[in-house]
């Protein structure tokens, strides 16, 4: 073909275009981007996998026995409990919810939290933690060591316990320090105590203000056609004419750590290590949660005088952090909320108790 005074053959043009095509970066094929468990386990059969799991379990059991042997290391000293002591918490698995009934016939919905393979992994002194209080690192739920790095496994070898799926830190007082390697069970708490439960909430994705924050929205009818689920005004139009920080707006909902405070423990199953706590807790089923003692007292701490018409019999009533023994017809207790529980303990109607301020 010809263009003006330049004559270019078809063969030369094809060679030129082919050379430009070869200058591109080469395409590398065969890169594996999806890594499954079978890729790491080298396609082990079920019999080999079960045998390997059994060997590892026996190895860690022997390692824990050797590490916690009283002949090699003396036990740590035990201290007396005093008012204001901060004990260590637990790492549990959320099983689900169920109803329970009290002896008086009251129905309560509880969440079952099972303590699985919970051990104290490491002790941090005041200087190592924050300079103010000591801390204990607690792990829960054993996992396979094949999917963990070497540095992560070294922490558990020093404590003599198997690798854990979740590690969490609890601030403790000096008289509540526990030796690393000590197992923790559901009997660590008792019925009637109040705990705080922390877990990661269920992710809901990107949501609007009505679902995320509970906004009312715009009118659905009567001439409203422009919008129905938008937030409306975001800030003042005058001075200051801006949107303030922290304004509730659409965004990702859930998938953050949240804490539910003041949940009462209704029952403790020591056979299966299950805590029955009142109400719901954050997270989905089979997720790992952090359970610790209530960090704040009840807001209603007013001392009231109660006139009791019951017989002159000595009773023992245990409240949150206190125990009261009374034998007279007039006694005091530290919360108005305890009246209902007091009537249950005394097996008497609530009308027989009168509050006197």
mmCIF file of C-alpha atoms in Angstrom:
data_model
loop_
_atom_site.group_PDB
_atom_site.id
_atom_site.type_symbol
_atom_site.label_atom_id
_atom_site.label_comp_id
_atom_site.label_asym_id
_atom_site.label_seq_id
_atom_site.Cartn_x
_atom_site.Cartn_y
_atom_site.Cartn_z
ATOM 1 C CA UNK A 1 0.000 0.000 0.000
ATOM 2 C CA UNK A 2 1.124 3.576 -0.566
ATOM 3 C CA UNK A 3 0.555 6.822 1.256
ATOM 4 C CA UNK A 4 1.984 9.835 -0.512
ATOM 5 C CA UNK A 5 5.651 9.152 -1.227
ATOM 6 C CA UNK A 6 5.868 6.365 1.406
ATOM 7 C CA UNK A 7 5.354 2.806 0.249
ATOM 8 C CA UNK A 8 4.804 0.193 3.017
ATOM 9 C CA UNK A 9 4.371 -3.481 2.304
ATOM 10 C CA UNK A 10 1.814 -5.543 4.188
ATOM 11 C CA UNK A 11 4.457 -7.968 5.467
ATOM 12 C CA UNK A 12 6.612 -5.233 7.000
ATOM 13 C CA UNK A 13 3.597 -3.629 8.636
ATOM 14 C CA UNK A 14 2.570 -6.954 10.155
ATOM 15 C CA UNK A 15 6.073 -7.554 11.533
ATOM 16 C CA UNK A 16 6.080 -4.074 13.064
ATOM 17 C CA UNK A 17 2.739 -4.625 14.810
ATOM 18 C CA UNK A 18 3.875 -8.045 16.023
ATOM 19 C CA UNK A 19 7.018 -6.543 17.557
ATOM 20 C CA UNK A 20 4.920 -3.976 19.426
ATOM 21 C CA UNK A 21 2.716 -6.762 20.775
ATOM 22 C CA UNK A 22 5.745 -8.654 22.098
ATOM 23 C CA UNK A 23 6.933 -5.578 24.015
ATOM 24 C CA UNK A 24 4.036 -5.918 26.458
ATOM 25 C CA UNK A 25 4.591 -7.502 29.874
ATOM 26 C CA UNK A 26 4.399 -11.291 29.717
ATOM 27 C CA UNK A 27 1.320 -12.937 31.176
ATOM 28 C CA UNK A 28 2.205 -15.232 34.059
ATOM 29 C CA UNK A 29 -0.227 -18.095 34.414
ATOM 30 C CA UNK A 30 -0.668 -20.598 37.199
ATOM 31 C CA UNK A 31 -0.578 -18.218 40.217
ATOM 32 C CA UNK A 32 -2.587 -19.702 43.090
ATOM 33 C CA UNK A 33 -4.573 -17.011 44.857
ATOM 34 C CA UNK A 34 -7.076 -19.161 46.774
ATOM 35 C CA UNK A 35 -5.557 -21.108 49.634
ATOM 36 C CA UNK A 36 -7.757 -23.673 51.308
ATOM 37 C CA UNK A 37 -7.109 -25.946 54.267
ATOM 38 C CA UNK A 38 -6.432 -28.882 51.960
ATOM 39 C CA UNK A 39 -3.594 -26.952 50.369
ATOM 40 C CA UNK A 40 -1.818 -26.666 53.719
ATOM 41 C CA UNK A 41 -2.788 -30.084 55.048
ATOM 42 C CA UNK A 42 -1.421 -31.738 51.903
ATOM 43 C CA UNK A 43 -4.658 -33.654 51.302
ATOM 44 C CA UNK A 44 -4.493 -35.719 54.479
ATOM 45 C CA UNK A 45 -7.035 -38.488 54.796
ATOM 46 C CA UNK A 46 -9.566 -38.473 57.620
ATOM 47 C CA UNK A 47 -7.713 -41.255 59.442
ATOM 48 C CA UNK A 48 -4.394 -39.434 59.207
ATOM 49 C CA UNK A 49 -5.940 -36.145 60.318
ATOM 50 C CA UNK A 50 -7.634 -37.753 63.341
ATOM 51 C CA UNK A 51 -4.418 -39.569 64.273
ATOM 52 C CA UNK A 52 -2.413 -36.356 63.986
ATOM 53 C CA UNK A 53 -4.946 -34.505 66.131
ATOM 54 C CA UNK A 54 -4.786 -37.223 68.787
ATOM 55 C CA UNK A 55 -0.983 -37.100 68.881
ATOM 56 C CA UNK A 56 -0.982 -33.312 69.238
ATOM 57 C CA UNK A 57 -3.564 -33.478 72.041
ATOM 58 C CA UNK A 58 -1.496 -35.985 73.986
ATOM 59 C CA UNK A 59 1.632 -33.911 73.414
ATOM 60 C CA UNK A 60 0.058 -30.730 74.763
ATOM 61 C CA UNK A 61 -1.469 -32.609 77.685
ATOM 62 C CA UNK A 62 1.942 -33.928 78.687
ATOM 63 C CA UNK A 63 3.445 -30.481 78.175
ATOM 64 C CA UNK A 64 0.865 -28.921 80.502
ATOM 65 C CA UNK A 65 1.458 -31.607 83.137
ATOM 66 C CA UNK A 66 5.220 -31.059 83.056
ATOM 67 C CA UNK A 67 4.883 -27.280 83.133
ATOM 68 C CA UNK A 68 2.480 -27.205 86.092
ATOM 69 C CA UNK A 69 4.194 -29.943 88.093
ATOM 70 C CA UNK A 70 4.536 -28.856 91.760
ATOM 71 C CA UNK A 71 7.878 -30.671 91.922
ATOM 72 C CA UNK A 72 9.438 -28.336 89.351
ATOM 73 C CA UNK A 73 7.877 -25.019 90.354
ATOM 74 C CA UNK A 74 6.298 -23.982 93.631
ATOM 75 C CA UNK A 75 2.723 -22.672 93.481
ATOM 76 C CA UNK A 76 2.176 -18.950 93.658
ATOM 77 C CA UNK A 77 1.027 -17.541 97.017
ATOM 78 C CA UNK A 78 -2.695 -17.100 97.604
ATOM 79 C CA UNK A 79 -4.057 -13.825 98.956
ATOM 80 C CA UNK A 80 -7.155 -12.887 100.901
ATOM 81 C CA UNK A 81 -10.035 -11.250 99.092
ATOM 82 C CA UNK A 82 -10.712 -7.666 100.129
ATOM 83 C CA UNK A 83 -13.346 -5.136 99.155
ATOM 84 C CA UNK A 84 -12.550 -3.640 95.762
ATOM 85 C CA UNK A 85 -10.502 -6.552 94.408
ATOM 86 C CA UNK A 86 -10.529 -7.022 90.635
ATOM 87 C CA UNK A 87 -10.599 -10.642 89.545
ATOM 88 C CA UNK A 88 -9.773 -12.127 86.181
ATOM 89 C CA UNK A 89 -12.544 -12.886 83.690
ATOM 90 C CA UNK A 90 -13.278 -15.671 81.217
ATOM 91 C CA UNK A 91 -13.340 -16.319 77.473
ATOM 92 C CA UNK A 92 -16.526 -18.165 76.526
ATOM 93 C CA UNK A 93 -18.416 -19.326 73.431
ATOM 94 C CA UNK A 94 -21.939 -18.074 72.779
ATOM 95 C CA UNK A 95 -24.192 -21.102 72.261
ATOM 96 C CA UNK A 96 -27.593 -19.442 71.927
ATOM 97 C CA UNK A 97 -30.621 -18.358 73.951
ATOM 98 C CA UNK A 98 -33.284 -20.213 75.902
ATOM 99 C CA UNK A 99 -35.973 -19.506 78.516
ATOM 100 C CA UNK A 100 -35.653 -20.383 82.197
ATOM 101 C CA UNK A 101 -38.156 -20.242 85.036
ATOM 102 C CA UNK A 102 -37.584 -19.408 88.681
ATOM 103 C CA UNK A 103 -39.199 -21.199 91.608
ATOM 104 C CA UNK A 104 -41.834 -18.491 91.776
ATOM 105 C CA UNK A 105 -42.815 -19.122 88.134
ATOM 106 C CA UNK A 106 -41.179 -16.071 86.574
ATOM 107 C CA UNK A 107 -39.893 -16.537 83.024
ATOM 108 C CA UNK A 108 -36.529 -15.130 81.964
ATOM 109 C CA UNK A 109 -34.714 -15.342 78.628
ATOM 110 C CA UNK A 110 -31.026 -16.145 79.075
ATOM 111 C CA UNK A 111 -27.961 -16.600 76.884
ATOM 112 C CA UNK A 112 -25.798 -19.694 77.298
ATOM 113 C CA UNK A 113 -22.046 -19.041 77.401
ATOM 114 C CA UNK A 114 -19.809 -22.114 77.462
ATOM 115 C CA UNK A 115 -16.256 -21.879 78.798
ATOM 116 C CA UNK A 116 -14.082 -24.020 76.493
ATOM 117 C CA UNK A 117 -10.387 -24.656 77.181
ATOM 118 C CA UNK A 118 -9.875 -21.392 79.067
ATOM 119 C CA UNK A 119 -6.372 -20.915 80.528
ATOM 120 C CA UNK A 120 -4.264 -18.116 81.947
ATOM 121 C CA UNK A 121 -1.503 -17.609 79.373
ATOM 122 C CA UNK A 122 0.669 -14.801 80.710
ATOM 123 C CA UNK A 123 1.046 -12.413 83.642
ATOM 124 C CA UNK A 124 1.921 -8.765 83.046
ATOM 125 C CA UNK A 125 3.248 -6.720 85.942
ATOM 126 C CA UNK A 126 2.441 -3.053 86.462
ATOM 127 C CA UNK A 127 5.643 -1.980 84.741
ATOM 128 C CA UNK A 128 4.986 -4.243 81.748
ATOM 129 C CA UNK A 129 1.344 -3.212 81.303
ATOM 130 C CA UNK A 130 0.513 0.440 81.955
ATOM 131 C CA UNK A 131 2.291 1.364 85.186
ATOM 132 C CA UNK A 132 -0.922 1.467 87.241
ATOM 133 C CA UNK A 133 -2.324 -2.058 87.477
ATOM 134 C CA UNK A 134 -1.292 -5.628 86.724
ATOM 135 C CA UNK A 135 -2.941 -7.703 84.004
ATOM 136 C CA UNK A 136 -3.502 -11.309 82.995
ATOM 137 C CA UNK A 137 -3.708 -12.577 79.416
ATOM 138 C CA UNK A 138 -6.369 -15.294 79.098
ATOM 139 C CA UNK A 139 -6.923 -17.548 76.088
ATOM 140 C CA UNK A 140 -9.920 -19.621 75.093
ATOM 141 C CA UNK A 141 -10.803 -22.447 72.666
ATOM 142 C CA UNK A 142 -7.937 -24.606 71.408
ATOM 143 C CA UNK A 143 -6.957 -24.405 67.732
ATOM 144 C CA UNK A 144 -4.688 -26.334 65.396
ATOM 145 C CA UNK A 145 -1.036 -25.231 65.542
ATOM 146 C CA UNK A 146 -0.576 -25.711 61.771
ATOM 147 C CA UNK A 147 -2.286 -22.426 60.914
ATOM 148 C CA UNK A 148 -0.440 -20.192 63.405
ATOM 149 C CA UNK A 149 2.974 -18.501 63.109
ATOM 150 C CA UNK A 150 5.930 -19.596 65.200
ATOM 151 C CA UNK A 151 5.999 -16.424 67.288
ATOM 152 C CA UNK A 152 2.369 -16.919 68.257
ATOM 153 C CA UNK A 153 2.984 -20.525 69.336
ATOM 154 C CA UNK A 154 5.980 -19.574 71.476
ATOM 155 C CA UNK A 155 3.710 -17.668 73.886
ATOM 156 C CA UNK A 156 1.741 -20.821 74.651
ATOM 157 C CA UNK A 157 4.810 -23.030 74.959
ATOM 158 C CA UNK A 158 6.095 -20.818 77.757
ATOM 159 C CA UNK A 159 2.789 -21.236 79.599
ATOM 160 C CA UNK A 160 2.500 -24.958 78.838
ATOM 161 C CA UNK A 161 -0.953 -24.734 77.242
ATOM 162 C CA UNK A 162 -2.255 -25.481 73.716
ATOM 163 C CA UNK A 163 -2.638 -22.627 71.198
ATOM 164 C CA UNK A 164 -5.806 -20.594 71.635
ATOM 165 C CA UNK A 165 -8.120 -18.992 69.135
ATOM 166 C CA UNK A 166 -8.713 -15.834 71.174
ATOM 167 C CA UNK A 167 -6.485 -13.924 73.582
ATOM 168 C CA UNK A 168 -7.769 -11.126 75.789
ATOM 169 C CA UNK A 169 -6.388 -9.039 78.628
ATOM 170 C CA UNK A 170 -7.960 -8.495 82.053
ATOM 171 C CA UNK A 171 -6.805 -5.877 84.541
ATOM 172 C CA UNK A 172 -6.508 -7.452 88.001
ATOM 173 C CA UNK A 173 -5.497 -6.303 91.456
ATOM 174 C CA UNK A 174 -2.322 -7.508 93.138
ATOM 175 C CA UNK A 175 -4.178 -10.015 95.321
ATOM 176 C CA UNK A 176 -5.940 -11.640 92.320
ATOM 177 C CA UNK A 177 -2.912 -12.661 90.247
ATOM 178 C CA UNK A 178 -3.043 -16.273 88.990
ATOM 179 C CA UNK A 179 -0.152 -18.418 87.817
ATOM 180 C CA UNK A 180 0.088 -18.832 83.999
ATOM 181 C CA UNK A 181 -1.196 -22.214 82.877
ATOM 182 C CA UNK A 182 -4.015 -22.308 85.429
ATOM 183 C CA UNK A 183 -7.323 -23.503 83.897
ATOM 184 C CA UNK A 184 -10.476 -21.446 84.403
ATOM 185 C CA UNK A 185 -14.002 -22.855 84.562
ATOM 186 C CA UNK A 186 -17.570 -21.601 84.722
ATOM 187 C CA UNK A 187 -17.465 -22.024 88.517
ATOM 188 C CA UNK A 188 -15.260 -18.914 88.515
ATOM 189 C CA UNK A 189 -18.574 -17.038 88.820
ATOM 190 C CA UNK A 190 -21.590 -17.885 90.949
ATOM 191 C CA UNK A 191 -25.340 -17.332 90.485
ATOM 192 C CA UNK A 192 -26.498 -13.882 91.471
ATOM 193 C CA UNK A 193 -23.398 -12.040 90.301
ATOM 194 C CA UNK A 194 -23.482 -9.412 87.567
ATOM 195 C CA UNK A 195 -21.058 -9.467 84.635
ATOM 196 C CA UNK A 196 -20.134 -7.438 81.555
ATOM 197 C CA UNK A 197 -20.008 -9.296 78.227
ATOM 198 C CA UNK A 198 -17.950 -7.970 75.290
ATOM 199 C CA UNK A 199 -18.052 -9.354 71.735
ATOM 200 C CA UNK A 200 -18.064 -8.256 68.103
ATOM 201 C CA UNK A 201 -21.566 -7.469 66.882
ATOM 202 C CA UNK A 202 -23.119 -9.005 63.779
ATOM 203 C CA UNK A 203 -22.246 -7.048 60.627
ATOM 204 C CA UNK A 204 -25.254 -5.621 58.763
ATOM 205 C CA UNK A 205 -23.413 -3.893 55.915
ATOM 206 C CA UNK A 206 -24.133 -0.350 54.706
ATOM 207 C CA UNK A 207 -27.453 0.806 56.168
ATOM 208 C CA UNK A 208 -29.457 4.008 56.282
ATOM 209 C CA UNK A 209 -30.254 6.162 59.277
ATOM 210 C CA UNK A 210 -33.633 4.538 59.938
ATOM 211 C CA UNK A 211 -32.189 1.072 60.484
ATOM 212 C CA UNK A 212 -28.781 2.133 61.793
ATOM 213 C CA UNK A 213 -29.870 4.815 64.264
ATOM 214 C CA UNK A 214 -33.641 4.429 64.491
ATOM 215 C CA UNK A 215 -34.595 7.699 62.790
ATOM 216 C CA UNK A 216 -38.268 8.334 62.176
ATOM 217 C CA UNK A 217 -37.811 9.230 58.510
ATOM 218 C CA UNK A 218 -40.043 11.444 56.367
ATOM 219 C CA UNK A 219 -43.819 11.230 55.897
ATOM 220 C CA UNK A 220 -45.020 8.346 53.767
ATOM 221 C CA UNK A 221 -47.992 10.187 52.227
ATOM 222 C CA UNK A 222 -49.917 13.498 52.297
ATOM 223 C CA UNK A 223 -47.957 15.035 49.462
ATOM 224 C CA UNK A 224 -44.489 13.823 50.449
ATOM 225 C CA UNK A 225 -42.882 12.516 47.260
ATOM 226 C CA UNK A 226 -39.276 13.729 47.312
ATOM 227 C CA UNK A 227 -37.947 11.413 50.006
ATOM 228 C CA UNK A 228 -39.193 8.988 52.632
ATOM 229 C CA UNK A 229 -36.174 7.449 54.376
ATOM 230 C CA UNK A 230 -33.600 10.244 54.341
ATOM 231 C CA UNK A 231 -32.347 11.845 57.570
ATOM 232 C CA UNK A 232 -33.455 15.397 56.800
ATOM 233 C CA UNK A 233 -31.507 18.419 58.022
ATOM 234 C CA UNK A 234 -27.897 17.677 59.014
ATOM 235 C CA UNK A 235 -27.081 20.918 60.802
ATOM 236 C CA UNK A 236 -27.918 24.610 61.305
ATOM 237 C CA UNK A 237 -28.095 26.912 58.308
ATOM 238 C CA UNK A 238 -26.794 29.982 60.137
ATOM 239 C CA UNK A 239 -23.916 30.220 62.578
ATOM 240 C CA UNK A 240 -22.184 27.764 62.718
ATOM 241 C CA UNK A 241 -23.139 26.590 59.242
ATOM 242 C CA UNK A 242 -21.556 23.158 59.368
ATOM 243 C CA UNK A 243 -22.182 19.509 60.157
ATOM 244 C CA UNK A 244 -20.816 18.676 63.607
ATOM 245 C CA UNK A 245 -18.542 15.734 64.199
ATOM 246 C CA UNK A 246 -20.314 12.613 65.368
ATOM 247 C CA UNK A 247 -23.493 13.314 63.420
ATOM 248 C CA UNK A 248 -25.500 10.126 62.951
ATOM 249 C CA UNK A 249 -25.453 9.368 59.253
ATOM 250 C CA UNK A 250 -25.670 6.336 56.959
ATOM 251 C CA UNK A 251 -22.739 3.950 57.053
ATOM 252 C CA UNK A 252 -21.577 0.477 57.913
ATOM 253 C CA UNK A 253 -23.626 -1.072 60.691
ATOM 254 C CA UNK A 254 -22.302 -3.643 63.142
ATOM 255 C CA UNK A 255 -19.030 -5.587 63.053
ATOM 256 C CA UNK A 256 -17.636 -3.598 65.992
ATOM 257 C CA UNK A 257 -16.856 -4.582 69.565
ATOM 258 C CA UNK A 258 -19.690 -3.784 71.948
ATOM 259 C CA UNK A 259 -20.209 -4.399 75.664
ATOM 260 C CA UNK A 260 -23.449 -5.226 77.452
ATOM 261 C CA UNK A 261 -23.253 -4.201 81.098
ATOM 262 C CA UNK A 262 -24.913 -5.584 84.202
ATOM 263 C CA UNK A 263 -26.104 -9.031 83.087
ATOM 264 C CA UNK A 264 -27.189 -11.240 85.958
ATOM 265 C CA UNK A 265 -26.021 -14.851 86.123
ATOM 266 C CA UNK A 266 -29.080 -16.996 86.768
ATOM 267 C CA UNK A 267 -27.437 -20.403 86.682
ATOM 268 C CA UNK A 268 -24.014 -22.066 86.464
ATOM 269 C CA UNK A 269 -23.709 -25.557 84.963
ATOM 270 C CA UNK A 270 -20.454 -26.971 86.317
ATOM 271 C CA UNK A 271 -20.755 -30.227 84.333
ATOM 272 C CA UNK A 272 -20.660 -28.575 80.907
ATOM 273 C CA UNK A 273 -19.120 -25.245 82.049
ATOM 274 C CA UNK A 274 -22.065 -23.106 80.941
ATOM 275 C CA UNK A 275 -23.065 -19.685 82.281
ATOM 276 C CA UNK A 276 -26.716 -18.658 81.940
ATOM 277 C CA UNK A 277 -26.705 -14.840 81.791
ATOM 278 C CA UNK A 278 -29.765 -12.647 81.606
ATOM 279 C CA UNK A 279 -30.897 -11.250 78.257
ATOM 280 C CA UNK A 280 -28.943 -11.075 75.026
ATOM 281 C CA UNK A 281 -25.245 -10.505 74.403
ATOM 282 C CA UNK A 282 -23.478 -9.147 71.292
ATOM 283 C CA UNK A 283 -22.255 -11.450 68.552
ATOM 284 C CA UNK A 284 -23.518 -14.385 66.541
ATOM 285 C CA UNK A 285 -23.759 -17.983 67.681
ATOM 286 C CA UNK A 286 -20.467 -19.795 68.270
ATOM 287 C CA UNK A 287 -18.593 -16.511 68.567
ATOM 288 C CA UNK A 288 -16.064 -15.911 71.350
ATOM 289 C CA UNK A 289 -17.040 -13.425 74.046
ATOM 290 C CA UNK A 290 -15.230 -11.800 76.948
ATOM 291 C CA UNK A 291 -16.900 -12.160 80.353
ATOM 292 C CA UNK A 292 -15.734 -10.079 83.307
ATOM 293 C CA UNK A 293 -17.087 -8.918 86.643
ATOM 294 C CA UNK A 294 -19.323 -5.849 86.673
ATOM 295 C CA UNK A 295 -17.113 -2.763 86.591
ATOM 296 C CA UNK A 296 -19.621 -0.293 88.022
ATOM 297 C CA UNK A 297 -22.143 -0.471 90.844
ATOM 298 C CA UNK A 298 -25.886 -0.128 90.528
ATOM 299 C CA UNK A 299 -27.117 3.419 90.153
ATOM 300 C CA UNK A 300 -29.764 2.934 92.817
ATOM 301 C CA UNK A 301 -27.633 2.573 95.935
ATOM 302 C CA UNK A 302 -29.872 4.472 98.338
ATOM 303 C CA UNK A 303 -30.127 2.908 101.790
ATOM 304 C CA UNK A 304 -33.739 2.275 102.759
ATOM 305 C CA UNK A 305 -35.388 1.092 105.924
ATOM 306 C CA UNK A 306 -37.743 -1.855 105.554
ATOM 307 C CA UNK A 307 -40.445 -2.813 108.032
ATOM 308 C CA UNK A 308 -41.024 -6.556 107.978
ATOM 309 C CA UNK A 309 -44.074 -8.236 109.449
ATOM 310 C CA UNK A 310 -42.503 -11.710 109.284
ATOM 311 C CA UNK A 311 -41.774 -13.737 112.462
ATOM 312 C CA UNK A 312 -38.653 -13.096 114.524
ATOM 313 C CA UNK A 313 -36.451 -15.591 112.668
ATOM 314 C CA UNK A 314 -32.850 -15.091 111.615
ATOM 315 C CA UNK A 315 -32.356 -15.071 107.851
ATOM 316 C CA UNK A 316 -29.333 -14.716 105.602
ATOM 317 C CA UNK A 317 -29.778 -12.691 102.445
ATOM 318 C CA UNK A 318 -26.882 -12.351 99.987
ATOM 319 C CA UNK A 319 -26.858 -9.365 97.686
ATOM 320 C CA UNK A 320 -24.371 -8.077 95.159
ATOM 321 C CA UNK A 321 -21.098 -7.982 97.073
ATOM 322 C CA UNK A 322 -22.722 -8.029 100.526
ATOM 323 C CA UNK A 323 -24.524 -10.337 102.934
ATOM 324 C CA UNK A 324 -27.107 -9.234 105.490
ATOM 325 C CA UNK A 325 -28.214 -11.131 108.602
ATOM 326 C CA UNK A 326 -31.307 -9.822 110.344
ATOM 327 C CA UNK A 327 -33.487 -11.070 113.166
ATOM 328 C CA UNK A 328 -35.540 -8.007 114.006
ATOM 329 C CA UNK A 329 -38.698 -6.664 112.452
ATOM 330 C CA UNK A 330 -36.881 -3.602 111.064
ATOM 331 C CA UNK A 331 -33.658 -3.838 109.043
ATOM 332 C CA UNK A 332 -31.886 -2.027 106.204
ATOM 333 C CA UNK A 333 -30.476 -3.035 102.862
ATOM 334 C CA UNK A 334 -28.586 -1.168 100.144
ATOM 335 C CA UNK A 335 -30.999 -1.114 97.193
ATOM 336 C CA UNK A 336 -34.710 -0.754 96.564
ATOM 337 C CA UNK A 337 -34.364 -3.279 93.739
ATOM 338 C CA UNK A 338 -33.599 -6.011 96.263
ATOM 339 C CA UNK A 339 -37.129 -5.980 97.653
ATOM 340 C CA UNK A 340 -38.436 -8.447 95.076
ATOM 341 C CA UNK A 341 -35.543 -10.847 95.585
ATOM 342 C CA UNK A 342 -35.877 -10.488 99.346
ATOM 343 C CA UNK A 343 -39.505 -11.582 99.187
ATOM 344 C CA UNK A 344 -38.479 -14.632 97.156
ATOM 345 C CA UNK A 345 -35.887 -15.645 99.737
ATOM 346 C CA UNK A 346 -38.309 -15.191 102.637
ATOM 347 C CA UNK A 347 -41.171 -16.939 100.762
ATOM 348 C CA UNK A 348 -43.531 -14.142 101.681
ATOM 349 C CA UNK A 349 -45.776 -11.787 99.669
ATOM 350 C CA UNK A 350 -44.452 -8.412 98.643
ATOM 351 C CA UNK A 351 -47.289 -6.625 100.458
ATOM 352 C CA UNK A 352 -45.758 -7.583 103.807
ATOM 353 C CA UNK A 353 -42.730 -5.357 103.144
ATOM 354 C CA UNK A 354 -43.129 -1.599 103.344
ATOM 355 C CA UNK A 355 -40.452 0.930 102.470
ATOM 356 C CA UNK A 356 -39.769 3.745 104.922
ATOM 357 C CA UNK A 357 -37.511 6.555 103.701
#
